PDB file of C-alpha atoms and ligand atoms in Angstrom:
ATOM      1  CA  MET A  10       0.000   0.000   0.000  1.00  0.00           C
ATOM      2  CA  SER A  11       2.788   2.461   0.777  1.00  0.00           C
ATOM      3  CA  HIS A  12       3.743   2.513  -2.923  1.00  0.00           C
ATOM      4  CA  VAL A  13       0.226   2.878  -4.291  1.00  0.00           C
ATOM      5  CA  PHE A  14       1.186   6.316  -5.676  1.00  0.00           C
ATOM      6  CA  LYS A  15       3.374   4.669  -8.300  1.00  0.00           C
ATOM      7  CA  THR A  16       0.319   4.192 -10.486  1.00  0.00           C
ATOM      8  CA  TRP A  17      -1.073   7.702  -9.959  1.00  0.00           C
ATOM      9  CA  ARG A  18      -0.929  10.389 -12.653  1.00  0.00           C
ATOM     10  CA  HIS A  19      -3.371  13.008 -11.337  1.00  0.00           C
ATOM     11  CA  VAL A  20      -4.116  14.022  -7.761  1.00  0.00           C
ATOM     12  CA  PHE A  21      -6.287  16.729  -6.238  1.00  0.00           C
ATOM     13  CA  LYS A  22      -4.864  18.317  -3.100  1.00  0.00           C
ATOM     14  CA  LEU A  23      -7.635  19.565  -0.809  1.00  0.00           C
ATOM     15  CA  ASP A  24      -7.065  21.971   2.028  1.00  0.00           C
ATOM     16  CA  PRO A  25      -9.025  21.191   5.227  1.00  0.00           C
ATOM     17  CA  ASP A  26      -8.984  24.911   6.022  1.00  0.00           C
ATOM     18  CA  ARG A  27     -10.965  25.831   2.874  1.00  0.00           C
ATOM     19  CA  GLU A  28     -14.645  25.394   2.064  1.00  0.00           C
ATOM     20  CA  LEU A  29     -16.017  22.981  -0.516  1.00  0.00           C
ATOM     21  CA  SER A  30     -19.730  22.158  -0.774  1.00  0.00           C
ATOM     22  CA  ASP A  31     -20.937  18.552  -0.923  1.00  0.00           C
ATOM     23  CA  GLU A  32     -21.731  18.972  -4.628  1.00  0.00           C
ATOM     24  CA  GLU A  33     -18.267  20.357  -5.347  1.00  0.00           C
ATOM     25  CA  LEU A  34     -16.583  17.601  -3.369  1.00  0.00           C
ATOM     26  CA  GLU A  35     -18.617  14.999  -5.237  1.00  0.00           C
ATOM     27  CA  ALA A  36     -17.491  16.450  -8.568  1.00  0.00           C
ATOM     28  CA  VAL A  37     -13.860  16.300  -7.434  1.00  0.00           C
ATOM     29  CA  CYS A  38     -14.134  12.724  -6.140  1.00  0.00           C
ATOM     30  CA  LEU A  39     -15.936  11.439  -9.252  1.00  0.00           C
ATOM     31  CA  SER A  40     -13.697  13.341 -11.677  1.00  0.00           C
ATOM     32  CA  GLY A  41     -11.522  10.375 -12.592  1.00  0.00           C
ATOM     33  CA  SER A  42      -8.560  11.653 -10.585  1.00  0.00           C
ATOM     34  CA  ASP A  43      -6.423   8.919  -9.052  1.00  0.00           C
ATOM     35  CA  ALA A  44      -6.452  10.113  -5.448  1.00  0.00           C
ATOM     36  CA  ILE A  45      -7.185  12.909  -3.012  1.00  0.00           C
ATOM     37  CA  LEU A  46      -4.388  14.351  -0.953  1.00  0.00           C
ATOM     38  CA  VAL A  47      -5.502  16.190   2.178  1.00  0.00           C
ATOM     39  CA  GLY A  48      -3.169  18.836   3.486  1.00  0.00           C
ATOM     40  CA  GLY A  49      -2.156  22.460   3.597  1.00  0.00           C
ATOM     41  CA  SER A  50       0.523  24.754   4.913  1.00  0.00           C
ATOM     42  CA  SER A  51      -1.578  26.675   7.432  1.00  0.00           C
ATOM     43  CA  GLY A  52      -4.795  26.373   9.419  1.00  0.00           C
ATOM     44  CA  VAL A  53      -4.817  22.562   9.331  1.00  0.00           C
ATOM     45  CA  THR A  54      -6.258  21.046  12.515  1.00  0.00           C
ATOM     46  CA  TYR A  55      -7.311  17.593  13.683  1.00  0.00           C
ATOM     47  CA  GLU A  56     -10.953  18.675  13.557  1.00  0.00           C
ATOM     48  CA  ASN A  57     -11.004  20.095  10.029  1.00  0.00           C
ATOM     49  CA  THR A  58      -8.947  17.137   8.763  1.00  0.00           C
ATOM     50  CA  VAL A  59     -11.324  14.549  10.289  1.00  0.00           C
ATOM     51  CA  ASP A  60     -14.234  16.419   8.809  1.00  0.00           C
ATOM     52  CA  LEU A  61     -12.805  16.492   5.286  1.00  0.00           C
ATOM     53  CA  MET A  62     -11.576  12.878   5.457  1.00  0.00           C
ATOM     54  CA  SER A  63     -14.958  11.553   6.480  1.00  0.00           C
ATOM     55  CA  ARG A  64     -16.641  13.415   3.613  1.00  0.00           C
ATOM     56  CA  ILE A  65     -14.116  12.061   1.064  1.00  0.00           C
ATOM     57  CA  ARG A  66     -14.557   8.559   2.492  1.00  0.00           C
ATOM     58  CA  ARG A  67     -18.011   8.346   0.871  1.00  0.00           C
ATOM     59  CA  TYR A  68     -16.201   7.842  -2.420  1.00  0.00           C
ATOM     60  CA  GLU A  69     -14.002   5.030  -3.611  1.00  0.00           C
ATOM     61  CA  LEU A  70     -10.792   6.749  -4.571  1.00  0.00           C
ATOM     62  CA  PRO A  71      -7.733   6.537  -2.305  1.00  0.00           C
ATOM     63  CA  CYS A  72      -7.348   9.282   0.241  1.00  0.00           C
ATOM     64  CA  ALA A  73      -3.947  10.283   1.614  1.00  0.00           C
ATOM     65  CA  GLN A  74      -2.952  12.736   4.309  1.00  0.00           C
ATOM     66  CA  GLU A  75       0.068  14.910   3.731  1.00  0.00           C
ATOM     67  CA  VAL A  76       1.224  15.497   7.267  1.00  0.00           C
ATOM     68  CA  SER A  77       2.231  19.060   8.066  1.00  0.00           C
ATOM     69  CA  THR A  78       1.774  19.175  11.838  1.00  0.00           C
ATOM     70  CA  LEU A  79       1.872  16.378  14.377  1.00  0.00           C
ATOM     71  CA  ASP A  80      -1.360  17.340  16.090  1.00  0.00           C
ATOM     72  CA  SER A  81      -3.367  17.141  12.860  1.00  0.00           C
ATOM     73  CA  VAL A  82      -2.530  13.495  12.108  1.00  0.00           C
ATOM     74  CA  VAL A  83      -5.809  11.595  11.771  1.00  0.00           C
ATOM     75  CA  PRO A  84      -6.149   7.776  11.796  1.00  0.00           C
ATOM     76  CA  GLY A  85      -8.004   6.198   8.903  1.00  0.00           C
ATOM     77  CA  PHE A  86      -6.276   7.519   5.794  1.00  0.00           C
ATOM     78  CA  ASP A  87      -5.125   5.013   3.163  1.00  0.00           C
ATOM     79  CA  LEU A  88      -1.700   6.589   3.074  1.00  0.00           C
ATOM     80  CA  TYR A  89       0.389   9.156   4.968  1.00  0.00           C
ATOM     81  CA  LEU A  90       2.871  11.274   3.041  1.00  0.00           C
ATOM     82  CA  ILE A  91       5.607  12.859   5.107  1.00  0.00           C
ATOM     83  CA  PRO A  92       7.365  15.874   3.575  1.00  0.00           C
ATOM     84  CA  MET A  93      11.080  16.433   4.166  1.00  0.00           C
ATOM     85  CA  VAL A  94      12.258  19.749   2.700  1.00  0.00           C
ATOM     86  CA  LEU A  95      15.565  19.316   0.895  1.00  0.00           C
ATOM     87  CA  ASN A  96      16.380  22.922   0.027  1.00  0.00           C
ATOM     88  CA  THR A  97      16.291  24.464   3.480  1.00  0.00           C
ATOM     89  CA  ASP A  98      18.957  24.703   6.127  1.00  0.00           C
ATOM     90  CA  ARG A  99      16.362  24.702   8.909  1.00  0.00           C
ATOM     91  CA  SER A 100      16.788  21.186  10.191  1.00  0.00           C
ATOM     92  CA  GLU A 101      13.387  21.017  11.853  1.00  0.00           C
ATOM     93  CA  TRP A 102      11.823  20.783   8.371  1.00  0.00           C
ATOM     94  CA  ILE A 103      14.218  18.024   7.275  1.00  0.00           C
ATOM     95  CA  THR A 104      14.317  15.747  10.312  1.00  0.00           C
ATOM     96  CA  GLY A 105      13.427  17.772  13.448  1.00  0.00           C
ATOM     97  CA  HIS A 106       9.631  17.548  13.539  1.00  0.00           C
ATOM     98  CA  HIS A 107       9.956  14.004  12.271  1.00  0.00           C
ATOM     99  CA  ARG A 108      12.154  12.998  15.184  1.00  0.00           C
ATOM    100  CA  SER A 109       9.692  14.501  17.679  1.00  0.00           C
ATOM    101  CA  GLY A 110       6.869  12.573  16.040  1.00  0.00           C
ATOM    102  CA  LEU A 111       8.794   9.330  16.151  1.00  0.00           C
ATOM    103  CA  GLU A 112       9.666   9.831  19.800  1.00  0.00           C
ATOM    104  CA  SER A 113       5.964  10.081  20.627  1.00  0.00           C
ATOM    105  CA  TYR A 114       4.374   7.710  18.124  1.00  0.00           C
ATOM    106  CA  GLY A 115       7.157   5.516  16.704  1.00  0.00           C
ATOM    107  CA  GLU A 116       5.654   2.323  18.107  1.00  0.00           C
ATOM    108  CA  ILE A 117       2.178   2.791  16.667  1.00  0.00           C
ATOM    109  CA  ILE A 118       2.871   4.159  13.190  1.00  0.00           C
ATOM    110  CA  PRO A 119       1.389   1.967  10.411  1.00  0.00           C
ATOM    111  CA  TRP A 120       4.572   1.808   8.350  1.00  0.00           C
ATOM    112  CA  ASP A 121       2.948  -0.026   5.467  1.00  0.00           C
ATOM    113  CA  ARG A 122       0.912   3.140   4.870  1.00  0.00           C
ATOM    114  CA  VAL A 123       3.688   5.716   5.178  1.00  0.00           C
ATOM    115  CA  ALA A 124       5.896   7.248   2.478  1.00  0.00           C
ATOM    116  CA  ALA A 125       8.365  10.130   2.700  1.00  0.00           C
ATOM    117  CA  GLU A 126       8.469  12.933   0.146  1.00  0.00           C
ATOM    118  CA  GLY A 127      11.661  14.808  -0.672  1.00  0.00           C
ATOM    119  CA  TYR A 128      10.329  18.334  -1.193  1.00  0.00           C
ATOM    120  CA  ILE A 129      12.037  20.864  -3.447  1.00  0.00           C
ATOM    121  CA  VAL A 130      10.298  24.171  -2.692  1.00  0.00           C
ATOM    122  CA  LEU A 131      10.617  26.572  -5.620  1.00  0.00           C
ATOM    123  CA  ASN A 132       8.127  29.429  -5.250  1.00  0.00           C
ATOM    124  CA  PRO A 133       9.713  31.894  -2.795  1.00  0.00           C
ATOM    125  CA  ASP A 134       6.367  33.660  -2.308  1.00  0.00           C
ATOM    126  CA  SER A 135       4.506  30.537  -1.195  1.00  0.00           C
ATOM    127  CA  THR A 136       3.456  29.871   2.385  1.00  0.00           C
ATOM    128  CA  VAL A 137       5.490  26.676   2.434  1.00  0.00           C
ATOM    129  CA  ALA A 138       8.662  28.498   1.318  1.00  0.00           C
ATOM    130  CA  ARG A 139       8.270  31.167   3.980  1.00  0.00           C
ATOM    131  CA  LEU A 140       7.367  28.656   6.675  1.00  0.00           C
ATOM    132  CA  THR A 141      10.306  26.352   5.992  1.00  0.00           C
ATOM    133  CA  GLY A 142      12.899  28.995   5.043  1.00  0.00           C
ATOM    134  CA  ALA A 143      13.469  27.250   1.740  1.00  0.00           C
ATOM    135  CA  ASP A 144      16.204  28.497  -0.565  1.00  0.00           C
ATOM    136  CA  SER A 145      14.098  28.700  -3.718  1.00  0.00           C
ATOM    137  CA  ASP A 146      16.785  30.481  -5.673  1.00  0.00           C
ATOM    138  CA  ILE A 147      18.105  27.340  -7.300  1.00  0.00           C
ATOM    139  CA  ASP A 148      18.387  26.397 -10.953  1.00  0.00           C
ATOM    140  CA  ALA A 149      17.812  23.066 -12.667  1.00  0.00           C
ATOM    141  CA  GLY A 150      21.241  21.873 -11.531  1.00  0.00           C
ATOM    142  CA  GLY A 151      20.421  22.704  -7.918  1.00  0.00           C
ATOM    143  CA  ALA A 152      17.075  20.980  -8.181  1.00  0.00           C
ATOM    144  CA  ALA A 153      18.748  17.934  -9.754  1.00  0.00           C
ATOM    145  CA  ALA A 154      21.142  17.805  -6.803  1.00  0.00           C
ATOM    146  CA  CYS A 155      18.155  17.778  -4.428  1.00  0.00           C
ATOM    147  CA  ALA A 156      16.521  15.062  -6.508  1.00  0.00           C
ATOM    148  CA  ARG A 157      19.643  12.906  -6.395  1.00  0.00           C
ATOM    149  CA  MET A 158      19.887  13.472  -2.662  1.00  0.00           C
ATOM    150  CA  ALA A 159      16.330  12.191  -2.277  1.00  0.00           C
ATOM    151  CA  ASP A 160      16.556   9.347  -4.773  1.00  0.00           C
ATOM    152  CA  LYS A 161      20.132   8.117  -4.393  1.00  0.00           C
ATOM    153  CA  LEU A 162      21.329   9.122  -0.938  1.00  0.00           C
ATOM    154  CA  MET A 163      18.171   9.080   1.144  1.00  0.00           C
ATOM    155  CA  ARG A 164      16.224   6.617  -1.032  1.00  0.00           C
ATOM    156  CA  LEU A 165      12.998   8.511  -0.551  1.00  0.00           C
ATOM    157  CA  PRO A 166      10.171   7.077  -2.656  1.00  0.00           C
ATOM    158  CA  ILE A 167       8.860  10.483  -3.800  1.00  0.00           C
ATOM    159  CA  VAL A 168      10.516  13.647  -5.105  1.00  0.00           C
ATOM    160  CA  TYR A 169       8.022  16.518  -4.933  1.00  0.00           C
ATOM    161  CA  VAL A 170       8.745  19.578  -7.090  1.00  0.00           C
ATOM    162  CA  GLU A 171       6.641  22.174  -5.288  1.00  0.00           C
ATOM    163  CA  TYR A 172       5.825  25.451  -7.038  1.00  0.00           C
ATOM    164  CA  SER A 173       2.652  25.948  -4.983  1.00  0.00           C
ATOM    165  CA  GLY A 174       0.724  28.956  -6.295  1.00  0.00           C
ATOM    166  CA  THR A 175       2.718  29.506  -9.478  1.00  0.00           C
ATOM    167  CA  TYR A 176       3.308  27.508 -12.651  1.00  0.00           C
ATOM    168  CA  GLY A 177       6.811  26.127 -12.638  1.00  0.00           C
ATOM    169  CA  ASP A 178       9.734  25.704 -14.994  1.00  0.00           C
ATOM    170  CA  LEU A 179       8.939  22.419 -16.696  1.00  0.00           C
ATOM    171  CA  ASP A 180      12.497  22.096 -18.037  1.00  0.00           C
ATOM    172  CA  LEU A 181      13.621  21.980 -14.410  1.00  0.00           C
ATOM    173  CA  VAL A 182      10.963  19.345 -13.662  1.00  0.00           C
ATOM    174  CA  ARG A 183      12.143  17.280 -16.637  1.00  0.00           C
ATOM    175  CA  GLU A 184      15.713  17.534 -15.366  1.00  0.00           C
ATOM    176  CA  VAL A 185      14.572  16.306 -11.944  1.00  0.00           C
ATOM    177  CA  ARG A 186      12.857  13.345 -13.551  1.00  0.00           C
ATOM    178  CA  ARG A 187      15.854  12.634 -15.790  1.00  0.00           C
ATOM    179  CA  VAL A 188      18.172  12.190 -12.802  1.00  0.00           C
ATOM    180  CA  THR A 189      15.643  10.245 -10.720  1.00  0.00           C
ATOM    181  CA  ASP A 190      15.601   6.472 -11.155  1.00  0.00           C
ATOM    182  CA  GLU A 191      13.530   4.954  -8.361  1.00  0.00           C
ATOM    183  CA  ALA A 192      11.501   7.771  -6.847  1.00  0.00           C
ATOM    184  CA  THR A 193       8.180   8.937  -8.268  1.00  0.00           C
ATOM    185  CA  VAL A 194       8.319  12.608  -9.308  1.00  0.00           C
ATOM    186  CA  PHE A 195       5.355  14.709  -8.173  1.00  0.00           C
ATOM    187  CA  TYR A 196       4.814  18.172  -9.637  1.00  0.00           C
ATOM    188  CA  GLY A 197       2.526  20.757  -8.029  1.00  0.00           C
ATOM    189  CA  GLY A 198       1.962  24.433  -8.686  1.00  0.00           C
ATOM    190  CA  GLY A 199      -0.273  26.603 -10.845  1.00  0.00           C
ATOM    191  CA  VAL A 200      -1.949  23.820 -12.814  1.00  0.00           C
ATOM    192  CA  ARG A 201      -5.204  25.549 -13.696  1.00  0.00           C
ATOM    193  CA  ASP A 202      -6.658  24.091 -16.924  1.00  0.00           C
ATOM    194  CA  TYR A 203      -6.385  21.396 -19.573  1.00  0.00           C
ATOM    195  CA  GLU A 204      -3.244  22.812 -21.206  1.00  0.00           C
ATOM    196  CA  THR A 205      -1.182  23.402 -18.070  1.00  0.00           C
ATOM    197  CA  ALA A 206      -2.116  19.934 -16.800  1.00  0.00           C
ATOM    198  CA  HIS A 207      -1.253  18.316 -20.132  1.00  0.00           C
ATOM    199  CA  ALA A 208       2.175  19.959 -20.197  1.00  0.00           C
ATOM    200  CA  ALA A 209       2.932  19.152 -16.552  1.00  0.00           C
ATOM    201  CA  ALA A 210       1.985  15.514 -17.150  1.00  0.00           C
ATOM    202  CA  GLY A 211       4.661  15.379 -19.840  1.00  0.00           C
ATOM    203  CA  ALA A 212       7.307  16.467 -17.333  1.00  0.00           C
ATOM    204  CA  ALA A 213       6.381  14.642 -14.104  1.00  0.00           C
ATOM    205  CA  ASP A 214       4.972  11.284 -13.050  1.00  0.00           C
ATOM    206  CA  VAL A 215       2.186  12.730 -10.889  1.00  0.00           C
ATOM    207  CA  VAL A 216       0.465  16.105 -11.320  1.00  0.00           C
ATOM    208  CA  VAL A 217      -0.961  17.679  -8.153  1.00  0.00           C
ATOM    209  CA  VAL A 218      -3.792  20.195  -8.556  1.00  0.00           C
ATOM    210  CA  GLY A 219      -4.689  22.429  -5.610  1.00  0.00           C
ATOM    211  CA  ASN A 220      -5.856  26.034  -5.642  1.00  0.00           C
ATOM    212  CA  ILE A 221      -7.868  25.981  -8.850  1.00  0.00           C
ATOM    213  CA  VAL A 222     -10.369  23.597  -7.207  1.00  0.00           C
ATOM    214  CA  TYR A 223     -11.428  26.536  -5.035  1.00  0.00           C
ATOM    215  CA  ASP A 224     -11.117  29.227  -7.708  1.00  0.00           C
ATOM    216  CA  ASP A 225     -12.657  27.606 -10.796  1.00  0.00           C
ATOM    217  CA  LEU A 226     -13.991  24.079 -10.326  1.00  0.00           C
ATOM    218  CA  PRO A 227     -14.897  23.335 -13.989  1.00  0.00           C
ATOM    219  CA  ALA A 228     -11.340  24.273 -15.011  1.00  0.00           C
ATOM    220  CA  ALA A 229      -9.986  22.080 -12.217  1.00  0.00           C
ATOM    221  CA  LEU A 230     -12.014  19.127 -13.491  1.00  0.00           C
ATOM    222  CA  ASP A 231     -10.563  19.666 -16.988  1.00  0.00           C
ATOM    223  CA  THR A 232      -7.077  19.051 -15.594  1.00  0.00           C
ATOM    224  CA  VAL A 233      -7.930  15.356 -15.199  1.00  0.00           C
ATOM    225  CA  ARG A 234      -8.490  15.066 -18.956  1.00  0.00           C
ATOM    226  CA  GLY A 235      -5.349  17.099 -19.613  1.00  0.00           C
ATOM    227  CA  VAL A 236      -3.269  14.584 -17.695  1.00  0.00           C
ATOM    228  CA  ARG A 237      -5.009  11.544 -19.225  1.00  0.00           C
ATOM    229  CA  ASP A 238      -4.479  12.840 -22.756  1.00  0.00           C
ATOM    230  CA  ALA A 239      -0.735  13.141 -22.121  1.00  0.00           C
ATOM    231  CA  ASP A 240      -0.426   9.331 -21.990  1.00  0.00           C
TER     232      ASP A 240
HETATM  233  C1  LIG B  10       0.295  22.689  -3.453  1.00  0.00           C
HETATM  234  O1  LIG B  10       1.532  21.467  -5.070  1.00  0.00           O
HETATM  235  C2  LIG B  10       0.250  21.821  -4.675  1.00  0.00           C
HETATM  236  O2  LIG B  10       0.950  22.019  -2.424  1.00  0.00           O
HETATM  237  C3  LIG B  10      -0.589  22.377  -5.783  1.00  0.00           C
HETATM  238  O3  LIG B  10      -0.278  23.712  -6.078  1.00  0.00           O
HETATM  239  O4  LIG B  10      -2.272  24.964  -5.321  1.00  0.00           O
HETATM  240  O5  LIG B  10      -0.737  25.920  -7.073  1.00  0.00           O
HETATM  241  O6  LIG B  10      -2.248  23.975  -7.594  1.00  0.00           O
HETATM  242  P1  LIG B  10      -1.445  24.707  -6.531  1.00  0.00           P
END
């Protein structure tokens, strides 16, 4: 189960801190996307995560939690994705929070449902970049070094190229995928319609679609087709 993401191509990332009606959530869950990822960089609590998870659970598609704070971890997800930021020098975002979590919960973690993500944070204006103190001023060579660190040195199963809020440099994403052998390459950031999804799907293994769900749902639903048509 912990490698179920290897077959994914399209994922919607839903933020527990943002509103989605039942009708909108149904459209997202029946869109043909491969999975729902629940997470966000701010305002995520146990309560709003439980609430969103239980609403998504009415549908068949896999539902994963991307863990951003220890106190918002909710039992019952199919999969738990654990970000480790590779382009920061603030160690709490690489191993610090992780160590605290393992000290408290190491004995009861369902390891067959856990996978680590090597994050490369590339939009300096994003909440995640500010929160983690990421050095986003890196070129394709710098990103490739992070990818090799994740894939070769740390053997993380996922490399996540995170442009949250802005559409990224797909040449950089292609370079990350070129140097990555085992890990699955996720791309997220600024995918907002058929065309941007189609192009991103040509550069990465998995395309993550977030904000546009809340800004323009019909356009968000078109991203599923954009990714499918890339294959
Ligand atoms: C955010 O990578 C995701 O963590 C998706 O980014 O919200 O810009 O689509 P957007």
